[in-house]
XYZ file of C-alpha atoms in Angstrom:
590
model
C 0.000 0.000 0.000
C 1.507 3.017 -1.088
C 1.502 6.398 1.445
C -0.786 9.033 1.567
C 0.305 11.782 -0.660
C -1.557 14.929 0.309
C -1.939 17.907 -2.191
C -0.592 21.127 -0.295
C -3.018 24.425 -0.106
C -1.190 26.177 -2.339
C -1.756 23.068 -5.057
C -4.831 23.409 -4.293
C -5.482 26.967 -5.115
C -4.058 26.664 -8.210
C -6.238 23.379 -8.967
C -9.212 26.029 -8.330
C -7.557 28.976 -10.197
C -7.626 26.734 -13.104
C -11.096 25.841 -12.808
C -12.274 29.456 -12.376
C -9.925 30.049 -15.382
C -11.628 27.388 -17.765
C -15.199 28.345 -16.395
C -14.998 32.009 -17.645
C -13.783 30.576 -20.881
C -16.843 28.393 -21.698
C -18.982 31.448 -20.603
C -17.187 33.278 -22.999
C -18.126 30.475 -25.755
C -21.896 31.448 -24.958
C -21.493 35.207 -24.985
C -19.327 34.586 -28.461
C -22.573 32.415 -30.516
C -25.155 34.327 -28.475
C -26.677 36.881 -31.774
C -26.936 33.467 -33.688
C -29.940 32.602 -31.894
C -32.446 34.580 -32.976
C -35.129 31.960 -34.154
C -36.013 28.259 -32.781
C -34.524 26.496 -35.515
C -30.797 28.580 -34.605
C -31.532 28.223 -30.661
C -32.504 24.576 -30.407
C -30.574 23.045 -33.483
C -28.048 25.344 -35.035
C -30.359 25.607 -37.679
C -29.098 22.768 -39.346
C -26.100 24.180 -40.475
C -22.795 22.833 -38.588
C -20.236 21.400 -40.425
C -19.028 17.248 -39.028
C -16.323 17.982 -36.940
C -18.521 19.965 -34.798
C -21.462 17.569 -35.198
C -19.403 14.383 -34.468
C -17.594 16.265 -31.336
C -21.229 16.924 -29.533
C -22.376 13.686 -30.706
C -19.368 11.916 -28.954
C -19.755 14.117 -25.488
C -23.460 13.311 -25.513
C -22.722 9.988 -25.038
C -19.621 11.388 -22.653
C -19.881 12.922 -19.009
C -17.927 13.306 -15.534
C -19.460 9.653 -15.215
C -16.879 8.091 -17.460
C -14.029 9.475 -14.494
C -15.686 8.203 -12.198
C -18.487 5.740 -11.974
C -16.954 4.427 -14.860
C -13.410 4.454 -13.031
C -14.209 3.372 -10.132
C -15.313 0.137 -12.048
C -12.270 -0.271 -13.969
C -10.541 0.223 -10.438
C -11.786 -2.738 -9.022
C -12.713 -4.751 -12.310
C -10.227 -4.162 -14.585
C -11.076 -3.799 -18.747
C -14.690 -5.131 -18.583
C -16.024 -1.508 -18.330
C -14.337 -1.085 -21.522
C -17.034 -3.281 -23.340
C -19.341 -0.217 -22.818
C -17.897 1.826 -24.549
C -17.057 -0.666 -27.010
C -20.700 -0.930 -27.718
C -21.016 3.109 -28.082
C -18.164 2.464 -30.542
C -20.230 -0.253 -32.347
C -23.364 2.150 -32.165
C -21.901 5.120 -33.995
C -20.467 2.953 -36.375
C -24.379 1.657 -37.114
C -24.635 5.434 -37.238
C -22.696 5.783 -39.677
C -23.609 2.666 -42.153
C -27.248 3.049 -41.284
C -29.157 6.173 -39.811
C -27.210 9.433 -39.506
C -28.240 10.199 -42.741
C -32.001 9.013 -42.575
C -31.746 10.701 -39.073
C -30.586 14.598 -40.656
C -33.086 13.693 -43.591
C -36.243 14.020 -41.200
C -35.589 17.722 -41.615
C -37.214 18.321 -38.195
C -36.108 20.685 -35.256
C -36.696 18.521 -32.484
C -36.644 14.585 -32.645
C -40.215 14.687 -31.229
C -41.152 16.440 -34.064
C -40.140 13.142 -35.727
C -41.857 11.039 -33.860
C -45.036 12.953 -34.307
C -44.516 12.885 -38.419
C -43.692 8.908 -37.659
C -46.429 8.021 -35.056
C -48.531 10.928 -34.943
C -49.725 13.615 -32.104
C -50.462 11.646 -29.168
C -47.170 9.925 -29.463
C -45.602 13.131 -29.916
C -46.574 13.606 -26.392
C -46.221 10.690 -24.906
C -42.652 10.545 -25.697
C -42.634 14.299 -24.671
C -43.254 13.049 -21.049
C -41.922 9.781 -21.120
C -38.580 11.399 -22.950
C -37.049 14.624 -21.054
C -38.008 13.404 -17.489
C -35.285 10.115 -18.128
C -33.491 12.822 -19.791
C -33.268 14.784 -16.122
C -32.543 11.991 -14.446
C -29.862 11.417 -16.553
C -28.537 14.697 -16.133
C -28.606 14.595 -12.257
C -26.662 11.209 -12.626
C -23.989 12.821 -14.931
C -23.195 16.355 -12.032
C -23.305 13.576 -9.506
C -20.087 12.254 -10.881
C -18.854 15.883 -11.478
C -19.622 16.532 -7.676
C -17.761 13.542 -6.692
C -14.407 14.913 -8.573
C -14.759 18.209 -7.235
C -15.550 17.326 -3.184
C -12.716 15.035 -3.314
C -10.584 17.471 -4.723
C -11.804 20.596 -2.550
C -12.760 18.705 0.400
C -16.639 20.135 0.837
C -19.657 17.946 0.971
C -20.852 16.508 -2.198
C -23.914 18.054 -1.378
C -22.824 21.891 -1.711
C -20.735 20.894 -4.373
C -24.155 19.777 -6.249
C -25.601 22.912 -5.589
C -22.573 24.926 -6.717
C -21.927 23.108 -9.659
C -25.257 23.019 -10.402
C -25.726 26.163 -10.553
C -22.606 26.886 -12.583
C -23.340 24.188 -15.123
C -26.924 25.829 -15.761
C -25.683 29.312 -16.023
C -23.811 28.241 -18.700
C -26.809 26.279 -20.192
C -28.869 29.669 -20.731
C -26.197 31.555 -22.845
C -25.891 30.853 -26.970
C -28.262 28.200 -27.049
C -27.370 25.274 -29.765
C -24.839 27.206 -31.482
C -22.628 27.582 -27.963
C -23.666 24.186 -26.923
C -22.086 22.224 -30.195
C -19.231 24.879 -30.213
C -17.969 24.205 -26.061
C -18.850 20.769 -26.825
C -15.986 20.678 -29.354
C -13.645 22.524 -27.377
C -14.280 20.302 -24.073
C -13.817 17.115 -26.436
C -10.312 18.600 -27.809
C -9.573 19.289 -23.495
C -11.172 15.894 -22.697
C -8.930 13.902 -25.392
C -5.852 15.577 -24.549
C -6.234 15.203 -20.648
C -6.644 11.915 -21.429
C -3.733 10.960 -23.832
C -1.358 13.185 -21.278
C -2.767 10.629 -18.698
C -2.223 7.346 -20.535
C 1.553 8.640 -21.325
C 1.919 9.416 -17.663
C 1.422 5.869 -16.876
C 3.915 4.426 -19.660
C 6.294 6.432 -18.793
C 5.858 6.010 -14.972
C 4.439 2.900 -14.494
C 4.468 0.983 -17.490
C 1.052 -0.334 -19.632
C 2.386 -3.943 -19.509
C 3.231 -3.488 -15.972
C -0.475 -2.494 -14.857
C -1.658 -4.802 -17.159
C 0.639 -7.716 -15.856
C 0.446 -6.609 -11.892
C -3.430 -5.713 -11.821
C -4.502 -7.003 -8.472
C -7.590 -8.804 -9.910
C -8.579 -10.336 -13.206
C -8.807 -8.293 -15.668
C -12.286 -8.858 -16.955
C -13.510 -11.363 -14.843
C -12.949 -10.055 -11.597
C -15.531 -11.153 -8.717
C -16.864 -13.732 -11.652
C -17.345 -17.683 -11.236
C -19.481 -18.345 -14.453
C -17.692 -16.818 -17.173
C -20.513 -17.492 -19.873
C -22.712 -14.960 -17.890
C -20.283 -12.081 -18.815
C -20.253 -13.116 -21.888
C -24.317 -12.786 -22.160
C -23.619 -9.602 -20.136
C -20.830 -8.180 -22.349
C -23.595 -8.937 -25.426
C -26.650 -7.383 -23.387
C -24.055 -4.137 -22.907
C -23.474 -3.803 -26.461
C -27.013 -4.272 -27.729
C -28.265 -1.454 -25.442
C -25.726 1.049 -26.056
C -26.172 0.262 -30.456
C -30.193 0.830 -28.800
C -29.185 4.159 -27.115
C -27.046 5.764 -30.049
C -29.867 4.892 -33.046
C -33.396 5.438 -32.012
C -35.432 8.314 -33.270
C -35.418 10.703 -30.396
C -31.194 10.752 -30.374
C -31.535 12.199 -34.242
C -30.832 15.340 -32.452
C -27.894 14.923 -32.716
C -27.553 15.027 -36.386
C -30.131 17.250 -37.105
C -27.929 19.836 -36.260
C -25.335 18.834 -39.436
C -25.385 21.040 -42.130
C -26.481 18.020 -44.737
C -26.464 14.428 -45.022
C -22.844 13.872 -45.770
C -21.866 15.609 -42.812
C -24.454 13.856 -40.413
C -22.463 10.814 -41.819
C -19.071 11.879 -41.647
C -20.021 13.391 -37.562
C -21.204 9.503 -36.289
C -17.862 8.108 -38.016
C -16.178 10.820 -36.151
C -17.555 9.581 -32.868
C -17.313 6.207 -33.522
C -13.368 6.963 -33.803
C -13.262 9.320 -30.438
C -15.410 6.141 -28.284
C -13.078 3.325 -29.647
C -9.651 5.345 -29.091
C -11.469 6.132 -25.687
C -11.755 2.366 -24.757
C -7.385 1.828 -24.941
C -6.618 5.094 -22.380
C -9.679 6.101 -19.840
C -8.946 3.230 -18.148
C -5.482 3.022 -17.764
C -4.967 5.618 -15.144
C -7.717 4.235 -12.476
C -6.088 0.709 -13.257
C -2.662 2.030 -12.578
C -4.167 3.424 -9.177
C -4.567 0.126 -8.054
C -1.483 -1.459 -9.180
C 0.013 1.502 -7.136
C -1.741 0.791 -3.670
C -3.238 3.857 -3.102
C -5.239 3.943 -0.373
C -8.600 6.308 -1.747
C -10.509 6.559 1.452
C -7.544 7.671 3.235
C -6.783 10.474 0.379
C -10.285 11.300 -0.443
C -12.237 10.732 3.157
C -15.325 12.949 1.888
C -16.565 10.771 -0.044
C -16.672 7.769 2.140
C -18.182 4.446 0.554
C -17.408 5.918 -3.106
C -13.992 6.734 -2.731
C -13.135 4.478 -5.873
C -14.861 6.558 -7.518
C -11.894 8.901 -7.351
C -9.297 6.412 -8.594
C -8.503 8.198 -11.857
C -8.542 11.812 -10.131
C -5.787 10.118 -7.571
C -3.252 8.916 -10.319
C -3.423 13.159 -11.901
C -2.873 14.138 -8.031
C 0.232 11.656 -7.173
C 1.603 10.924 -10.599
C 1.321 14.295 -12.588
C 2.336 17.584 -11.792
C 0.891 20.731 -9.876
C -1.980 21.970 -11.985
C -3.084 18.637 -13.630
C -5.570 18.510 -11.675
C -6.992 21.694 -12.282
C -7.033 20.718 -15.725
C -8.591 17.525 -15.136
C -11.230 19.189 -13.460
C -11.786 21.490 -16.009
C -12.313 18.312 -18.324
C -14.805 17.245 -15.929
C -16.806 20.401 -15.946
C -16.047 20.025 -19.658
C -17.949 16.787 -19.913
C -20.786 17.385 -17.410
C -21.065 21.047 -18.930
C -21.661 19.406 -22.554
C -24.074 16.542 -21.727
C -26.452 18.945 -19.850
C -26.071 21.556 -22.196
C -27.173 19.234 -24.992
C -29.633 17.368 -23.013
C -31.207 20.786 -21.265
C -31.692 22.634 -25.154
C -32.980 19.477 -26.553
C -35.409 19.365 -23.753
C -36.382 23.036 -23.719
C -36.623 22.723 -27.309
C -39.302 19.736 -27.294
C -41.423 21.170 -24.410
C -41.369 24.618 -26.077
C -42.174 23.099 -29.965
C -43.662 19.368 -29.126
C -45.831 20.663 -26.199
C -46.355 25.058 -24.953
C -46.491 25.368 -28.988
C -49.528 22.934 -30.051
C -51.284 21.906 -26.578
C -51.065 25.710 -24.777
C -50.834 27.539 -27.456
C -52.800 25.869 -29.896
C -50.036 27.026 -32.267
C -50.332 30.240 -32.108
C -46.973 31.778 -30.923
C -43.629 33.697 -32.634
C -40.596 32.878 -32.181
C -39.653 35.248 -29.761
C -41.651 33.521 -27.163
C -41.219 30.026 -27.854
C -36.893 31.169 -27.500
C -37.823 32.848 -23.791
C -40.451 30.130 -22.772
C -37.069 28.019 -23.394
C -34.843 29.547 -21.312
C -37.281 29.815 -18.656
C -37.827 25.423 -19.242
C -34.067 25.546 -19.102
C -33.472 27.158 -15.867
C -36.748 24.918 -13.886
C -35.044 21.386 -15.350
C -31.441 22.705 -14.089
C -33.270 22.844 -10.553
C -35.044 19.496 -11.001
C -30.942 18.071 -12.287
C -29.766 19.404 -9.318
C -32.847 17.624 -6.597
C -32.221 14.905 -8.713
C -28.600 14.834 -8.680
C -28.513 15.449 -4.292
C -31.287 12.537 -3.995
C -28.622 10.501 -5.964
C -25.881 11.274 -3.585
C -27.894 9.746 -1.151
C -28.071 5.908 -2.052
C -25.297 5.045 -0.504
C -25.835 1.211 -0.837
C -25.567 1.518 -4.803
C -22.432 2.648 -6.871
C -22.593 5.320 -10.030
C -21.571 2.743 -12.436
C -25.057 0.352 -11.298
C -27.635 3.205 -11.184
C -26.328 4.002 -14.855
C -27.065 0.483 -16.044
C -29.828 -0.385 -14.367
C -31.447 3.236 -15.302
C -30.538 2.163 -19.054
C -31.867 -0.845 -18.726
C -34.881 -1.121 -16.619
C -36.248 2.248 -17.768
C -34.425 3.442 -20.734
C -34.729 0.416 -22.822
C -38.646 0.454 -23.103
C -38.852 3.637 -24.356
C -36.003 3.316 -26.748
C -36.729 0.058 -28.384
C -40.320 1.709 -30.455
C -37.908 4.729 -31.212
C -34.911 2.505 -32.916
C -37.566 0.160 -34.968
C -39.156 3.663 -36.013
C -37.399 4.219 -39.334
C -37.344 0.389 -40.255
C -40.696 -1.323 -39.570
C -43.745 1.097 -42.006
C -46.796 -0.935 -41.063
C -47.641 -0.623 -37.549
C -50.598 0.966 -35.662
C -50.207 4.534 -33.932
C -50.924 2.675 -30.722
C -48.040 0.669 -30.926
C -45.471 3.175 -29.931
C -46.165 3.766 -26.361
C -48.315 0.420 -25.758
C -44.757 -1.275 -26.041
C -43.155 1.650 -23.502
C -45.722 0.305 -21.214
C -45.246 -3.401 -21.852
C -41.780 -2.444 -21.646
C -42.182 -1.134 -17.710
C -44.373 -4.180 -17.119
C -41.078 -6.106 -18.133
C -38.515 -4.232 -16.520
C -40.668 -4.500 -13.167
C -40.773 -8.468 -13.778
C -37.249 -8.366 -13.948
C -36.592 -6.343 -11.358
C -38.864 -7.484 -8.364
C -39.511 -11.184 -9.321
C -37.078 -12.812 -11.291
C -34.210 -11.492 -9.266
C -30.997 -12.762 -8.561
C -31.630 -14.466 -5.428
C -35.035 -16.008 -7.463
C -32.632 -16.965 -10.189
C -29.863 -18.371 -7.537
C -32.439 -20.440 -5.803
C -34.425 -21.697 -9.260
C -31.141 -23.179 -10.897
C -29.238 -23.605 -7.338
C -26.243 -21.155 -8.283
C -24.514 -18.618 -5.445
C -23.698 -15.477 -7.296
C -21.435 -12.847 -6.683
C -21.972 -9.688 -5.576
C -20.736 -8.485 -8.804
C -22.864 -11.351 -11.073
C -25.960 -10.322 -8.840
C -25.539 -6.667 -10.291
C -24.381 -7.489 -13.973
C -27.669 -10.043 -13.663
C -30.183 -7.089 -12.768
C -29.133 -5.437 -15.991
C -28.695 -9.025 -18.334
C -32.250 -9.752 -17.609
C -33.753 -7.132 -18.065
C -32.167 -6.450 -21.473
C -32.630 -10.082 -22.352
C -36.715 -9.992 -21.944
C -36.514 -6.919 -23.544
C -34.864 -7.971 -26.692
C -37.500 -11.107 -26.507
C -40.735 -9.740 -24.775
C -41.017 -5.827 -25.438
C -39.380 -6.334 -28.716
C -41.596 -9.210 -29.986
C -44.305 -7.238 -28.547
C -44.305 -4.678 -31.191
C -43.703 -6.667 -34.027
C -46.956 -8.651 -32.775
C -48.765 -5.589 -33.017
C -48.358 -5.328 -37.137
C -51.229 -8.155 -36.635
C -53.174 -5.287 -35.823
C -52.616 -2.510 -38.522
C -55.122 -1.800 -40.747
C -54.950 1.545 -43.150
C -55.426 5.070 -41.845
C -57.035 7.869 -42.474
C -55.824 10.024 -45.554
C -54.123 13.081 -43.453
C -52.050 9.931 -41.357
C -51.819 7.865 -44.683
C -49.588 11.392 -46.097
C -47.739 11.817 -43.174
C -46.235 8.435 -42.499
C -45.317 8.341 -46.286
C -44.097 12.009 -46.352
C -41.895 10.808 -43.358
C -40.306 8.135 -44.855
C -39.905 9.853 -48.317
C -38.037 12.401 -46.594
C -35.868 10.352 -45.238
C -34.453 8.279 -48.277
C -34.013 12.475 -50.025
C -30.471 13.712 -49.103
C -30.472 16.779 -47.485
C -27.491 18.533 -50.130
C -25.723 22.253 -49.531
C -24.024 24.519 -52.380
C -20.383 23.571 -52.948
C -17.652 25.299 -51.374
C -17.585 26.957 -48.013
C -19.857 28.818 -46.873
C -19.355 32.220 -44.717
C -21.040 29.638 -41.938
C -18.868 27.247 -42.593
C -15.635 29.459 -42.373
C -17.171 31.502 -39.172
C -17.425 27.831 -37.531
C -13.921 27.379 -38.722
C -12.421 30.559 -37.291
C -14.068 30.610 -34.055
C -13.072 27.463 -32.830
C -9.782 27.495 -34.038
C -9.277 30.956 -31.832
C -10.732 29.306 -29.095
C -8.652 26.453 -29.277
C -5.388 28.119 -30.006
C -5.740 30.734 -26.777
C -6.754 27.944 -24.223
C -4.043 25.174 -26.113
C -1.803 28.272 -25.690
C -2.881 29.139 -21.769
C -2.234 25.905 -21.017
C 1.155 25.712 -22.887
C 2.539 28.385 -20.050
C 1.463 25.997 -16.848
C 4.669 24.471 -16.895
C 6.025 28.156 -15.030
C 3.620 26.862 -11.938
C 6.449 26.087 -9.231
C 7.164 22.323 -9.186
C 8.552 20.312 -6.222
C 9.787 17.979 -8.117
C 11.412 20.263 -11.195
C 9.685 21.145 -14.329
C 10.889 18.203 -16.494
C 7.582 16.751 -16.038
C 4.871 19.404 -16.410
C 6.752 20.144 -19.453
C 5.971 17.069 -20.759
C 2.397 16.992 -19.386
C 1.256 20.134 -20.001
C 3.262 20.619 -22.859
C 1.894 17.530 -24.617
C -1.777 18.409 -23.159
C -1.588 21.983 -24.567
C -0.092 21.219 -27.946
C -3.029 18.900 -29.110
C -5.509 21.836 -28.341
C -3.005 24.425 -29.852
C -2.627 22.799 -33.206
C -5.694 21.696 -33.842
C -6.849 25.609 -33.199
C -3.981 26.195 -35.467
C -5.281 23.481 -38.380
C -8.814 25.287 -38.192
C -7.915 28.307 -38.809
C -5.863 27.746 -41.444
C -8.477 25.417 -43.501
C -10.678 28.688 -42.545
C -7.990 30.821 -44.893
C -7.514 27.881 -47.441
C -11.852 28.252 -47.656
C -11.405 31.610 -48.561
C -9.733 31.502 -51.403
C-alpha cells in the first residue's frame, strides 16, 4: 500500500484557479454564438447548419460525461477492462450510425426529434414521448453532475452536497447563454480538453508505471474479476453492447444530427464519434487501473466521499503521478464533460417542451418565435433545478455505486422507451398505438425483472450462489434479455393489428419516410457559416491550447521536467488543432 500523498493548499489553489480560469472561458463560448440565436430552428438546433467535426464532437460528449471518471473508473478500479465493453458498444453504435441512420436521421428535416416522432407516429405519441422522454433525460442529467460533484468534493474537500448545488448552478448558467450554437461549439472545445487530458494521462502511466506493468500486476482479473461463471459475462458483455447500439440509433437521439449542415456531414459526424469512443476504450482506463497497481489507499486520500472513494481512482493517479496543476485541468475536463451533456440534453429538452408541447397543446399554435426562445430559457433554468434535486437525492443511495444506477437506469427504464424509437425508421406498417403500448409493456417487463425474477429467485431456481458483482451485472442481463424477446416481440406482434389510416395519417407516415431516403445537399464550397465555424473554434482552441502551454512556469517540487511534458503535450493537441482550423478557414477563402 503506497503512502498518503496529500496535495498542499497552495496546489490546491491553483487546482481552483484553473477551474475558475476554464469556467470564464466556456462562458465566454456562450457570450461569443449568443446573436446566432435569434429563431427556434438557430436556438434549439443550429439551424441545421454545422459542419461534421462539430457535429461528431457533440455527438461523442453526448454519449460522454464526468461519469466516465468516475463511476466508470471506479469500475475499472476494481474490475479491470470489462467496463471497456461499454464503450465498445457506443463504438459499435456510432459505427451503425454511420452505415445506417445518420443520414435518414438529418433527412427528417425536423427541429426537435419529437417532431419526428409525431410525423412517424402521430400527435399523441408526440406527447407521450414528450413526457416519457425529457423526465429520463433529467434523471440522466442529475446522474452525470453527480459524478462531477464527486471529482470536485474530493478534490476541494466540501460535501458533495454543496458541491451539487454549486456546480449546479454553474453548469446551468452556462446552459442559458448561446443556445445550440454555444452548446455544439464548447462541446468541441471540451472534447479537444477531454482527449488531450486523457492521452497526457495514458503517457503518464507508460512512462511512470508501465502499460504492460499495470496490465501484468493488476490485483484482480482483468475482466472477470468477482466472476465464477464466465458465460454470464459473456451474455452480459452482449446485453451491454445491444443497449448502447439501442441508445445511439433510435429516433429521439436524431438530435444529434439534425444539427449537421447536410447528409454527408451527419455521416461523416457519427464516423467521427465512432473513432473518439473506440480510441477512448485503450486510455480512460489506464490511469484508475494504474491506481490500483500503485496501492493507493482512496478513502484515506479522499475521506469525503466515504463508501465511493473508488470513484476517485482516476482523479488520484493526476494528483500523485502528474504535476501541480493537472488537476486543475482535469477538473476542467470534468466540468467540460458534465457542462456538454447537460447543455445538450437541457436545449434538446427546452426545445421539445417549447415546440412538441407550450407550442400545439397551450398555445394551440399560435406563438412567434420570440416567445417560444424565452419560454425556453425559462424550461431551461426549472429542469437545471429538477438536475440538481435529482442529482442530491442521488448522492444519497449510498448502498448503490454510479456505475449500477447508470445500467440499471438504461436498462430497466431506458430500454422500453427506446426500443419503439430505434424500430421507427425500419418497420412502415404498424398501428399509432403501438409506440407507447410497447413503452408500457416495456415497464411491465422491466418490473418483472426487477422485483420477481431477481438474482436471489434466479440463484435459488437453478441452485447457483452469485457474486456480488454477477448479482448486479444479472439485474441489468435480464432485463435487457426480456426486452430484446418480450417488449421487442411485442411490437412486431402488433403489425397483426394494422389496418390503413385515415388520408391526413396515410400522407404523413409516407411524407416521413420519403423524406428520409431524399439527401439533405448544400451549395459547394464553403460557406461564410462554414468558415465563421472554422475561425471561431480554431481561436478558441489556439488561446486555451496556448494558456495551457505556459502551466509548466507553476512552481514544481519535483522540477519542471515533467509538467513540461504533461502540459506541454496536453496543450499542444488543443493548440494545433486551433492552429489546423484556422488555417483550412484561410484555405476556404480563397
Amino acid at each position: 500500500m503506497q503512502d498518503v500523498i496529500f496535495p498542499s493548499l497552495f496546489e490546491r489553489r491553483v487546482d481552483l484557479a484553473l477551474v475558475v480560469l476554464y469556467l470564464v472561458f466556456i462562458i465566454a463560448i456562450g457570450f461569443l454564438f449568443s446573436g446566432k440565436t435569434k429563431t427556434p430552428s438557430e436556438y434549439f438546433r443550429g439551424g441545421g447548419k454545422m459542419l461534421w467535426w462539430m457535429t461528431g464532437a457533440s455527438a461523442f460528449m453526448v454519449q460522454f460525461s464526468a461519469w466516465t471518471f468516475t463511476g466508470a473508473a471506479g469500475k475499472a478500479y476494481s474490475d479491470g477492462l470489462s467496463v471497456a465493453i461499454i464503450f465498445i458498444g457506443n463504438a459499435v453504435g456510432y459505427f451503425v450510425s454511420y452505415l445506417l441512420v445518420a443520414e435518414m436521421f438529418r433527412q427528417t428535416r425536423c427541429i426537435t426529434p419529437v417532431d419526428a416522432i409525431r410525423r412517424r407516429y402521430g400527435p399523441v405519441n408526440e406527447q407521450f414521448f414528450t413526457w416519457a422522454q425529457v423526465p429520463l433525460g433529467v434523471i440522466q442529467a442529475g446522474i452525470w453532475l453527480n459524478g462531477l460533484a464527486i471529482f470536485t468534493s474530493a478534490v476541494f474537500g466540501i460535501s458533495i452536497e454543496w458541491t451539487i448545488v454549486i456546480t449546479g448552478f454553474v453548469v446551468m448558467f452556462v446552459s442559458l447563454t448561446g443556445g445550440a450554437w454555444a452548446v455544439v461549439a464548447s462541446d468541441y472545445v471540451q472534447m479537444l480538453v477531454i482527449m488531450a487530458v486523457s492521452v497526457t494521462a495514458t503517457a503518464f502511466v507508460a512512462f511512470q508505471t508501465g502499460i504492460g506493468t499495470v496490465v501484468h500486476d493488476f490485483p484482480n482479473e482483468l475482466f472477470t474479476n468477482d466472476v465464477n461463471y464466465v458465460g454470464l459475462f459473456v451474455v452480459w458483455c452482449a446485453m451491454s453492447i445491444s443497449k448502447q447500439i439501442f441508445s445511439t440509433n433510435n429516433l429521439y437521439d436524431a438530435s444529434r444530427y439534425l444539427v449537421a449542415k447536410d447528409s454527408v456531414n451527419a455521416k461523416k459526424a457519427a464516423m467521427l464519434a465512432s473513432l473518439l469512443m473506440l480510441a477512448g476504450v485503450f486510455i480512460w482506463f489506464l490511469p484508475p487501473m494504474a491506481t490500483a497497481v500503485m496501492g493507493i489507499d482512496l478513502a484515506a486520500m479522499y475521506p469525503t466521499l466515504g463508501d465511493k472513494a473508488s470513484d476517485a481512482a482516476y482523479l488520484a493517479f493526476v494528483d500523485v503521478a502528474m504535476p501541480v496543476g493537472m488537476v486543475g485541468i482535469m477538473i476542467a475536463a470534468m466540468f467540460s464533460a458534465t457542462m456538454s451533456s447537460m447543455d445538450t440534453g437541457l436545449n434538446r429538452s427546452a426545445g421539445i417542451i417549447s415546440l412538441n408541447f407550450y407550442k400545439p397543446v397551450i398555445k394551440k399554435g399560435v406563438v412567434d418565435d420570440r416567445e417560444l426562445i424565452m419560454v425556453g430559457k425559462v424550461i431551461t433554468f426549472l429542469f437545471g433545478i429538477v438536475i440538481i434535486l435529482v442529482s442530491l437525492f442521488i448522492s444519497s443511495l449510498q448502498d448503490i455505486s454510479l456505475f449500477d444506477i447508470m445500467l440499471q437506469m438504461g436498462s430497466l427504464i431506458q430500454m422500453p422507451v427506446l426500443i419503439p424509437l430505434f424500430l421507427a425508421i425500419f418497420i412502415r406498417k404498424v398501428p399509432d398505438w403501438a409506440p407507447w403500448a410497447t413503452v408500457v409493456v416495456g415497464l411491465l417487463v422491466s418490473l418483472l425483472a426487477k422485483y420477481v425474477l431477481t438474482p436471489d429467485a434466479v440463484g435459488a431456481l437453478t441452485g447457483v450462489d452469485f457474486t456480488g458483482r454477477e448479482s448486479s451485472d444479472l439485474v441489468f442481463t435480464i432485463s435487457m434479455i426480456l426486452h430484446l424477446t418480450v417488449t421487442t416481440g411485442f411490437f412486431f406482434v402488433t403489425r397483426l393489428f394494422y389496418k390503413d389510416t385515415g388520408f391526413k395519417r396515410h400522407e404523413e407516415v409516407e411524407s416521413f419516410f420519403d423524406d428520409l431516403h431524399r439527401p439533405v445537399t448544400s451549395a459547394p464550397g464553403a460557406s461564410e457559416t462554414d468558415i465563421e465555424q472554422r475561425n471561431k473554434l480554431g481561436t478558441l482552441a489556439l488561446i486555451y491550447g496556448a494558456t495551457i502551454l505556459l502551466l509548466p512556469l507553476i512552481p514544481q517540487a519535483d522540477g519542471r521536467m515533467a509538467a513540461v511534458l504533461g502540459f506541454g503535450l496536453t496543450g499542444g493537441i488543443v493548440f494545433v488543432i486551433g492552429a489546423l482550423l484556422k488555417i483550412s478557414a484561410r484555405v476556404a477563402k480563397t
